[in-house]
Amino acid sequence: MRVTMLIGQEWYRSMSLEILTALIQPVSNSILLLH
């Protein structure tokens, strides 16, 4: 049970990181375009 929980945490962390980068990329691109 603990092993699956650890794997789930790692998977959730990587997924949230991918979603965050996907959300941040266009924002940073627009900021770069403005400057």
PDB file of N, CA and C in Angstrom:
ATOM      1  N   MET A   1       0.841  -1.201   0.000  1.00  0.00           N
ATOM      2  CA  MET A   1       0.000   0.000   0.000  1.00  0.00           C
ATOM      3  C   MET A   1       0.880   1.256   0.000  1.00  0.00           C
ATOM      4  N   ARG A   2       1.916   1.245   0.829  1.00  0.00           N
ATOM      5  CA  ARG A   2       2.770   2.433   0.903  1.00  0.00           C
ATOM      6  C   ARG A   2       3.486   2.681  -0.422  1.00  0.00           C
ATOM      7  N   VAL A   3       3.911   1.571  -1.068  1.00  0.00           N
ATOM      8  CA  VAL A   3       4.643   1.729  -2.325  1.00  0.00           C
ATOM      9  C   VAL A   3       3.740   2.365  -3.379  1.00  0.00           C
ATOM     10  N   THR A   4       2.502   1.900  -3.468  1.00  0.00           N
ATOM     11  CA  THR A   4       1.584   2.467  -4.461  1.00  0.00           C
ATOM     12  C   THR A   4       1.294   3.930  -4.132  1.00  0.00           C
ATOM     13  N   MET A   5       1.204   4.263  -2.860  1.00  0.00           N
ATOM     14  CA  MET A   5       0.970   5.655  -2.470  1.00  0.00           C
ATOM     15  C   MET A   5       2.145   6.517  -2.888  1.00  0.00           C
ATOM     16  N   LEU A   6       3.372   6.010  -2.688  1.00  0.00           N
ATOM     17  CA  LEU A   6       4.553   6.770  -3.081  1.00  0.00           C
ATOM     18  C   LEU A   6       4.580   6.972  -4.589  1.00  0.00           C
ATOM     19  N   ILE A   7       4.276   5.910  -5.334  1.00  0.00           N
ATOM     20  CA  ILE A   7       4.252   6.024  -6.796  1.00  0.00           C
ATOM     21  C   ILE A   7       3.173   7.015  -7.221  1.00  0.00           C
ATOM     22  N   GLY A   8       2.035   6.968  -6.576  1.00  0.00           N
ATOM     23  CA  GLY A   8       0.954   7.902  -6.904  1.00  0.00           C
ATOM     24  C   GLY A   8       1.367   9.334  -6.626  1.00  0.00           C
ATOM     25  N   GLN A   9       2.057   9.577  -5.513  1.00  0.00           N
ATOM     26  CA  GLN A   9       2.518  10.925  -5.196  1.00  0.00           C
ATOM     27  C   GLN A   9       3.488  11.421  -6.255  1.00  0.00           C
ATOM     28  N   GLU A  10       4.454  10.558  -6.643  1.00  0.00           N
ATOM     29  CA  GLU A  10       5.431  10.963  -7.659  1.00  0.00           C
ATOM     30  C   GLU A  10       4.731  11.261  -8.979  1.00  0.00           C
ATOM     31  N   TRP A  11       3.782  10.402  -9.365  1.00  0.00           N
ATOM     32  CA  TRP A  11       3.053  10.589 -10.625  1.00  0.00           C
ATOM     33  C   TRP A  11       2.239  11.881 -10.575  1.00  0.00           C
ATOM     34  N   TYR A  12       1.578  12.114  -9.439  1.00  0.00           N
ATOM     35  CA  TYR A  12       0.775  13.334  -9.300  1.00  0.00           C
ATOM     36  C   TYR A  12       1.671  14.569  -9.374  1.00  0.00           C
ATOM     37  N   ARG A  13       2.851  14.474  -8.748  1.00  0.00           N
ATOM     38  CA  ARG A  13       3.780  15.613  -8.747  1.00  0.00           C
ATOM     39  C   ARG A  13       4.250  15.920 -10.165  1.00  0.00           C
ATOM     40  N   SER A  14       4.626  14.888 -10.912  1.00  0.00           N
ATOM     41  CA  SER A  14       5.108  15.102 -12.281  1.00  0.00           C
ATOM     42  C   SER A  14       3.975  15.633 -13.161  1.00  0.00           C
ATOM     43  N   MET A  15       2.766  15.112 -12.952  1.00  0.00           N
ATOM     44  CA  MET A  15       1.639  15.575 -13.752  1.00  0.00           C
ATOM     45  C   MET A  15       1.342  17.042 -13.457  1.00  0.00           C
ATOM     46  N   SER A  16       1.333  17.435 -12.193  1.00  0.00           N
ATOM     47  CA  SER A  16       1.058  18.826 -11.842  1.00  0.00           C
ATOM     48  C   SER A  16       2.159  19.735 -12.379  1.00  0.00           C
ATOM     49  N   LEU A  17       3.419  19.245 -12.373  1.00  0.00           N
ATOM     50  CA  LEU A  17       4.517  20.034 -12.930  1.00  0.00           C
ATOM     51  C   LEU A  17       4.309  20.248 -14.423  1.00  0.00           C
ATOM     52  N   GLU A  18       3.903  19.198 -15.131  1.00  0.00           N
ATOM     53  CA  GLU A  18       3.663  19.332 -16.574  1.00  0.00           C
ATOM     54  C   GLU A  18       2.527  20.314 -16.837  1.00  0.00           C
ATOM     55  N   ILE A  19       1.465  20.230 -16.038  1.00  0.00           N
ATOM     56  CA  ILE A  19       0.327  21.144 -16.221  1.00  0.00           C
ATOM     57  C   ILE A  19       0.754  22.578 -15.914  1.00  0.00           C
ATOM     58  N   LEU A  20       1.554  22.747 -14.867  1.00  0.00           N
ATOM     59  CA  LEU A  20       2.013  24.090 -14.505  1.00  0.00           C
ATOM     60  C   LEU A  20       2.853  24.685 -15.621  1.00  0.00           C
ATOM     61  N   THR A  21       3.803  23.901 -16.157  1.00  0.00           N
ATOM     62  CA  THR A  21       4.649  24.416 -17.236  1.00  0.00           C
ATOM     63  C   THR A  21       3.798  24.734 -18.460  1.00  0.00           C
ATOM     64  N   ALA A  22       2.817  23.886 -18.764  1.00  0.00           N
ATOM     65  CA  ALA A  22       1.946  24.128 -19.913  1.00  0.00           C
ATOM     66  C   ALA A  22       1.149  25.419 -19.716  1.00  0.00           C
ATOM     67  N   LEU A  23       0.762  25.712 -18.475  1.00  0.00           N
ATOM     68  CA  LEU A  23       0.009  26.944 -18.208  1.00  0.00           C
ATOM     69  C   LEU A  23       0.930  28.160 -18.211  1.00  0.00           C
ATOM     70  N   ILE A  24       2.151  27.985 -17.691  1.00  0.00           N
ATOM     71  CA  ILE A  24       3.072  29.115 -17.532  1.00  0.00           C
ATOM     72  C   ILE A  24       3.714  29.508 -18.861  1.00  0.00           C
ATOM     73  N   GLN A  25       3.930  28.533 -19.758  1.00  0.00           N
ATOM     74  CA  GLN A  25       4.632  28.817 -21.008  1.00  0.00           C
ATOM     75  C   GLN A  25       4.000  29.948 -21.816  1.00  0.00           C
ATOM     76  N   PRO A  26       2.707  29.919 -22.150  1.00  0.00           N
ATOM     77  CA  PRO A  26       2.122  31.027 -22.920  1.00  0.00           C
ATOM     78  C   PRO A  26       2.186  32.350 -22.176  1.00  0.00           C
ATOM     79  N   VAL A  27       2.048  32.307 -20.851  1.00  0.00           N
ATOM     80  CA  VAL A  27       2.108  33.539 -20.059  1.00  0.00           C
ATOM     81  C   VAL A  27       3.506  34.151 -20.160  1.00  0.00           C
ATOM     82  N   SER A  28       4.544  33.320 -19.990  1.00  0.00           N
ATOM     83  CA  SER A  28       5.916  33.822 -20.078  1.00  0.00           C
ATOM     84  C   SER A  28       6.213  34.285 -21.501  1.00  0.00           C
ATOM     85  N   ASN A  29       5.658  33.600 -22.502  1.00  0.00           N
ATOM     86  CA  ASN A  29       5.868  34.012 -23.892  1.00  0.00           C
ATOM     87  C   ASN A  29       5.256  35.393 -24.134  1.00  0.00           C
ATOM     88  N   SER A  30       4.063  35.630 -23.625  1.00  0.00           N
ATOM     89  CA  SER A  30       3.417  36.929 -23.813  1.00  0.00           C
ATOM     90  C   SER A  30       4.196  38.013 -23.077  1.00  0.00           C
ATOM     91  N   ILE A  31       4.726  37.677 -21.891  1.00  0.00           N
ATOM     92  CA  ILE A  31       5.527  38.642 -21.130  1.00  0.00           C
ATOM     93  C   ILE A  31       6.788  38.996 -21.917  1.00  0.00           C
ATOM     94  N   LEU A  32       7.408  37.962 -22.519  1.00  0.00           N
ATOM     95  CA  LEU A  32       8.609  38.218 -23.324  1.00  0.00           C
ATOM     96  C   LEU A  32       8.254  39.081 -24.528  1.00  0.00           C
ATOM     97  N   LEU A  33       7.102  38.854 -25.125  1.00  0.00           N
ATOM     98  CA  LEU A  33       6.690  39.649 -26.288  1.00  0.00           C
ATOM     99  C   LEU A  33       6.425  41.099 -25.874  1.00  0.00           C
ATOM    100  N   LEU A  34       5.861  41.291 -24.691  1.00  0.00           N
ATOM    101  CA  LEU A  34       5.574  42.653 -24.232  1.00  0.00           C
ATOM    102  C   LEU A  34       6.871  43.414 -23.977  1.00  0.00           C
ATOM    103  N   HIS A  35       7.882  42.748 -23.424  1.00  0.00           N
ATOM    104  CA  HIS A  35       9.178  43.404 -23.155  1.00  0.00           C
ATOM    105  C   HIS A  35      10.000  43.404 -24.432  1.00  0.00           C
TER     106      HIS A  35
END
